[in-house]
Amino acid sequence: MSSTNAVAPVGELVRAPKTAELIATQLRRRIVRRELTAGELLPPETQLMEQFGVSRPTLREAFRILETENLITIRRGSRGGAQVLAPDVSVAARYVGLLLQIQGTTLDDVYEARMIAEPACARMLAKRRTKQDLADLTEVVEQLRSAIDSRDNAVPDPALWSRLTYRFHELIMQRSRNKTLAVQGAVLQDIVATHLEHRVSRNFDSTESPERFRRAIRAYRKLVTLVEAGDADGAERHWRNHMEAAAKYLLKDELHNKPVVDLFG
């Protein structure tokens, strides 16, 4: 009796990139390598069509791909054309934010990630800090103090407080000089800043809340002192303790299980 042996496939079908995608890839590479700089106009369509050997619809499809990535914008009129834009982290932030929302990510999950990354950045900042870093961090602390003093020791304006505190956290990530972690922090900006503003704007006990904000300022000042002293261990430990304590407050009640998507509903 004969038997037939099924032959397993050695691979899967692979879709060949469309010509427009290949053109977009070439132009994208030139933009990220700064061979094409922000504000620069690409050559006229007729010249690019000849260069790539493609039709106008194919070239315009490549343009649409780059437009969706915010790498070019199409200007209309006699002086129009495809103009190069600088890559912007806000584009990545929008996509990451949507992805987290679609996956049902909770605020607890976001803060857990931040509590891993930021203390490590505080350590690197203490090792790599400059006079400008210290000046910028101190300026934010003073602005936070003014935000309370200007309200006669009442609860500060929620939008202003959330913007300034996020700026302090942002400086820690950026000035660690680890570009990967800095971008990771930036893509969470909308989520963290929006949540913080919501939390601050909730009703507070009139006697407790001003002191709570002042405690936050003292924690910020202590970090600046540790960073200035170059105490990497102390900066990392202090910032982890601060973020853990802050998370208990920011995520209390029902907020820790709140889906990210609900912030933008």
Coordinates of C-alpha atoms in Angstrom, one line a residue:
M1 CA 0.0 0.0 0.0
S2 CA 1.4 3.3 -1.0
S3 CA 1.4 6.2 1.4
T4 CA 1.7 9.9 0.7
N5 CA 3.9 12.0 2.9
A6 CA 2.7 15.6 3.4
V7 CA 5.5 18.0 2.6
A8 CA 5.7 20.8 5.2
P9 CA 6.1 24.2 3.7
V10 CA 9.6 25.7 4.1
G11 CA 8.3 29.2 4.4
E12 CA 5.4 31.5 4.3
L13 CA 4.3 33.8 1.5
V14 CA 6.0 37.2 1.9
R15 CA 4.4 40.2 0.5
A16 CA 6.8 42.2 -1.7
P17 CA 6.9 45.9 -0.7
K18 CA 5.0 48.2 -3.0
T19 CA 7.0 50.7 -5.0
A20 CA 5.6 53.6 -3.0
E21 CA 6.7 52.0 0.2
L22 CA 10.2 51.6 -1.1
I23 CA 10.3 55.2 -2.1
A24 CA 9.0 56.3 1.3
T25 CA 11.7 54.1 2.9
Q26 CA 14.4 55.9 0.9
L27 CA 13.1 59.3 1.7
R28 CA 12.5 58.4 5.4
R29 CA 16.1 57.2 5.7
R30 CA 17.4 60.5 4.3
I31 CA 15.3 62.5 6.7
V32 CA 16.3 60.6 9.9
R33 CA 20.0 60.9 8.8
R34 CA 19.4 64.6 8.4
E35 CA 20.4 64.5 4.7
L36 CA 17.1 66.3 4.3
T37 CA 16.5 68.9 7.0
A38 CA 13.4 70.3 8.5
G39 CA 11.9 73.1 6.4
E40 CA 13.6 71.9 3.2
L41 CA 11.4 71.3 0.1
L42 CA 11.8 68.0 -1.7
P43 CA 12.6 68.3 -5.4
P44 CA 9.6 68.9 -7.7
E45 CA 7.4 65.9 -8.4
T46 CA 8.5 65.7 -12.1
Q47 CA 12.1 65.4 -11.0
L48 CA 11.4 62.8 -8.3
M49 CA 9.3 60.8 -10.8
E50 CA 12.2 60.7 -13.2
Q51 CA 14.7 59.9 -10.4
F52 CA 12.7 56.9 -9.1
G53 CA 11.2 55.9 -12.5
V54 CA 7.6 55.9 -11.2
S55 CA 4.3 57.5 -12.1
R56 CA 2.8 60.5 -10.3
P57 CA 0.2 58.4 -8.4
T58 CA 2.9 56.1 -7.1
L59 CA 5.0 59.1 -5.9
R60 CA 2.0 60.7 -4.2
E61 CA 1.2 57.4 -2.5
A62 CA 4.8 57.5 -1.0
F63 CA 4.1 61.1 0.1
R64 CA 0.9 60.0 1.8
I65 CA 2.9 57.4 3.8
L66 CA 5.4 60.0 5.0
E67 CA 2.6 62.5 5.7
T68 CA 0.9 60.0 8.1
E69 CA 4.3 59.7 9.9
N70 CA 4.5 63.5 10.2
L71 CA 7.8 63.5 8.3
I72 CA 6.6 65.7 5.5
T73 CA 3.7 68.1 4.8
I74 CA 2.3 69.0 1.4
R75 CA 2.2 72.7 0.7
R76 CA -0.3 73.9 -1.9
G77 CA 0.0 76.7 -4.4
S78 CA 2.7 78.1 -6.7
R79 CA 5.4 77.7 -4.1
G80 CA 4.1 74.4 -2.8
G81 CA 5.6 71.0 -2.7
A82 CA 6.6 68.4 -0.1
Q83 CA 8.3 70.0 2.8
V84 CA 10.3 68.1 5.4
L85 CA 9.3 68.1 9.0
A86 CA 11.4 67.3 12.0
P87 CA 10.6 63.9 13.6
D88 CA 8.4 64.6 16.6
V89 CA 8.0 62.4 19.7
S90 CA 4.4 63.5 19.9
V91 CA 3.6 61.3 16.9
A92 CA 4.9 58.2 18.8
A93 CA 3.1 59.4 21.9
R94 CA -0.2 59.4 20.1
Y95 CA 0.3 55.8 18.7
V96 CA 1.6 54.4 22.0
G97 CA -1.3 56.1 23.9
L98 CA -3.8 54.5 21.5
L99 CA -2.2 51.1 21.8
L100 CA -2.3 51.2 25.6
Q101 CA -5.9 52.3 25.4
I102 CA -6.8 49.5 23.0
Q103 CA -5.1 46.9 25.2
G104 CA -7.1 48.0 28.3
T105 CA -3.9 49.2 30.1
T106 CA -4.6 50.5 33.6
L107 CA -3.0 53.5 35.3
D108 CA -1.4 51.1 37.8
D109 CA 0.4 49.5 34.9
V110 CA 1.7 52.9 33.6
Y111 CA 3.0 54.0 37.0
E112 CA 4.6 50.6 37.6
A113 CA 6.7 51.2 34.4
R114 CA 7.6 54.7 35.5
M115 CA 8.7 53.6 38.9
I116 CA 11.2 51.3 37.3
A117 CA 12.6 53.8 34.8
E118 CA 12.7 57.1 36.6
P119 CA 14.7 56.2 39.7
A120 CA 17.3 54.7 37.3
C121 CA 17.3 57.9 35.4
A122 CA 17.8 59.8 38.7
R123 CA 20.9 57.7 39.3
M124 CA 22.3 58.5 35.9
L125 CA 21.4 62.2 36.3
A126 CA 23.4 62.4 39.5
K127 CA 26.5 61.0 37.7
R128 CA 26.1 63.2 34.6
R129 CA 24.6 66.4 35.8
T130 CA 25.7 69.8 34.6
K131 CA 25.2 73.3 36.1
Q132 CA 22.5 73.8 33.6
D133 CA 20.7 70.7 34.7
L134 CA 20.7 71.9 38.3
A135 CA 19.6 75.3 37.3
D136 CA 16.7 74.0 35.3
L137 CA 15.5 71.6 38.1
T138 CA 15.8 74.4 40.7
E139 CA 13.8 76.7 38.5
V140 CA 10.9 74.2 38.3
V141 CA 11.0 73.8 42.1
E142 CA 10.7 77.6 42.5
Q143 CA 7.9 77.8 40.1
L144 CA 6.1 75.1 42.1
R145 CA 6.6 77.0 45.3
S146 CA 5.2 80.2 43.6
A147 CA 2.2 78.2 42.4
I148 CA 1.3 77.6 46.1
D149 CA 2.3 81.0 47.4
S150 CA 0.3 82.8 44.8
R151 CA -2.9 81.0 46.0
D152 CA -2.4 82.0 49.6
N153 CA -1.4 78.5 50.6
A154 CA -4.5 77.0 49.0
V155 CA -4.6 74.2 46.5
P156 CA -2.6 75.3 43.4
D157 CA -4.2 75.5 40.0
P158 CA -4.5 71.9 38.8
A159 CA -3.3 72.5 35.2
L160 CA -0.3 74.6 36.3
W161 CA 0.7 72.1 39.0
S162 CA 0.4 69.1 36.7
R163 CA 2.4 70.9 34.0
L164 CA 5.2 71.9 36.3
T165 CA 5.5 68.5 38.1
Y166 CA 5.5 66.7 34.8
R167 CA 8.3 69.0 33.7
F168 CA 10.4 68.0 36.7
H169 CA 9.9 64.3 35.9
E170 CA 10.6 65.0 32.3
L171 CA 13.9 66.7 33.1
I172 CA 15.0 63.7 35.2
M173 CA 14.4 61.4 32.1
Q174 CA 15.9 63.8 29.6
R175 CA 19.0 64.9 31.5
S176 CA 19.9 61.3 32.4
R177 CA 21.2 61.4 28.9
N178 CA 19.9 58.0 28.1
K179 CA 17.9 58.8 24.9
T180 CA 16.0 55.6 24.9
L181 CA 14.6 56.1 28.4
A182 CA 13.9 59.8 27.6
V183 CA 11.8 58.9 24.6
Q184 CA 10.0 56.2 26.6
G185 CA 9.1 58.8 29.2
A186 CA 8.0 61.3 26.6
V187 CA 5.5 58.9 25.0
L188 CA 3.7 58.6 28.3
Q189 CA 3.4 62.4 28.7
D190 CA -0.2 62.8 27.7
I191 CA -1.4 59.9 29.9
V192 CA 0.6 61.0 33.0
A193 CA -0.1 64.7 32.7
T194 CA -3.8 64.1 32.1
H195 CA -4.2 61.8 35.0
L196 CA -2.3 64.1 37.3
E197 CA -4.5 67.0 36.4
H198 CA -7.6 64.9 37.0
R199 CA -6.3 63.8 40.4
V200 CA -5.3 67.3 41.6
S201 CA -8.6 68.8 40.5
R202 CA -10.6 66.4 42.7
N203 CA -11.9 67.7 46.0
F204 CA -9.3 67.9 48.7
D205 CA -9.5 68.5 52.4
S206 CA -8.8 72.2 52.8
T207 CA -6.3 71.7 55.7
E208 CA -4.5 68.7 54.3
S209 CA -3.9 69.5 50.7
P210 CA -1.6 72.5 50.9
E211 CA 0.8 70.6 53.1
R212 CA 0.7 67.6 50.8
F213 CA 1.9 69.8 47.9
R214 CA 4.6 71.3 50.1
R215 CA 5.9 67.9 51.0
A216 CA 6.1 67.2 47.2
I217 CA 8.2 70.3 46.8
R218 CA 10.5 69.3 49.7
A219 CA 11.0 65.9 48.0
Y220 CA 11.9 67.6 44.7
R221 CA 14.4 69.9 46.5
K222 CA 16.0 66.9 48.2
L223 CA 16.5 65.2 44.9
V224 CA 18.2 68.4 43.5
T225 CA 20.5 68.3 46.5
L226 CA 21.4 64.7 46.0
V227 CA 22.0 65.2 42.3
E228 CA 24.2 68.2 43.0
A229 CA 26.3 66.2 45.4
G230 CA 26.7 63.4 42.8
D231 CA 25.1 60.9 45.2
A232 CA 23.8 58.4 42.6
D233 CA 22.7 55.8 45.2
G234 CA 20.9 58.3 47.3
A235 CA 19.2 60.0 44.3
E236 CA 17.9 56.6 43.0
R237 CA 16.7 55.5 46.5
H238 CA 15.1 58.8 47.3
W239 CA 13.3 59.1 44.0
R240 CA 12.0 55.5 44.2
N241 CA 10.7 56.2 47.7
H242 CA 9.1 59.4 46.6
M243 CA 7.4 57.8 43.5
E244 CA 6.1 54.9 45.6
A245 CA 4.6 57.2 48.1
A246 CA 3.1 59.5 45.4
A247 CA 1.6 56.5 43.6
K248 CA -0.3 55.5 46.8
Y249 CA -1.9 58.9 46.8
L250 CA -2.4 59.4 43.0
L251 CA -3.8 55.9 42.5
K252 CA -5.9 55.6 45.7
D253 CA -9.6 54.8 45.6
E254 CA -10.7 53.4 42.3
L255 CA -8.0 55.1 40.2
H256 CA -5.4 52.3 40.3
N257 CA -7.6 50.0 38.2
K258 CA -8.8 52.8 36.0
P259 CA -8.2 52.0 32.3
V260 CA -6.1 54.6 30.5
V261 CA -8.9 54.9 27.9
D262 CA -11.2 56.4 30.5
L263 CA -8.9 59.4 30.9
F264 CA -9.7 60.5 27.4
G265 CA -13.4 59.6 27.3

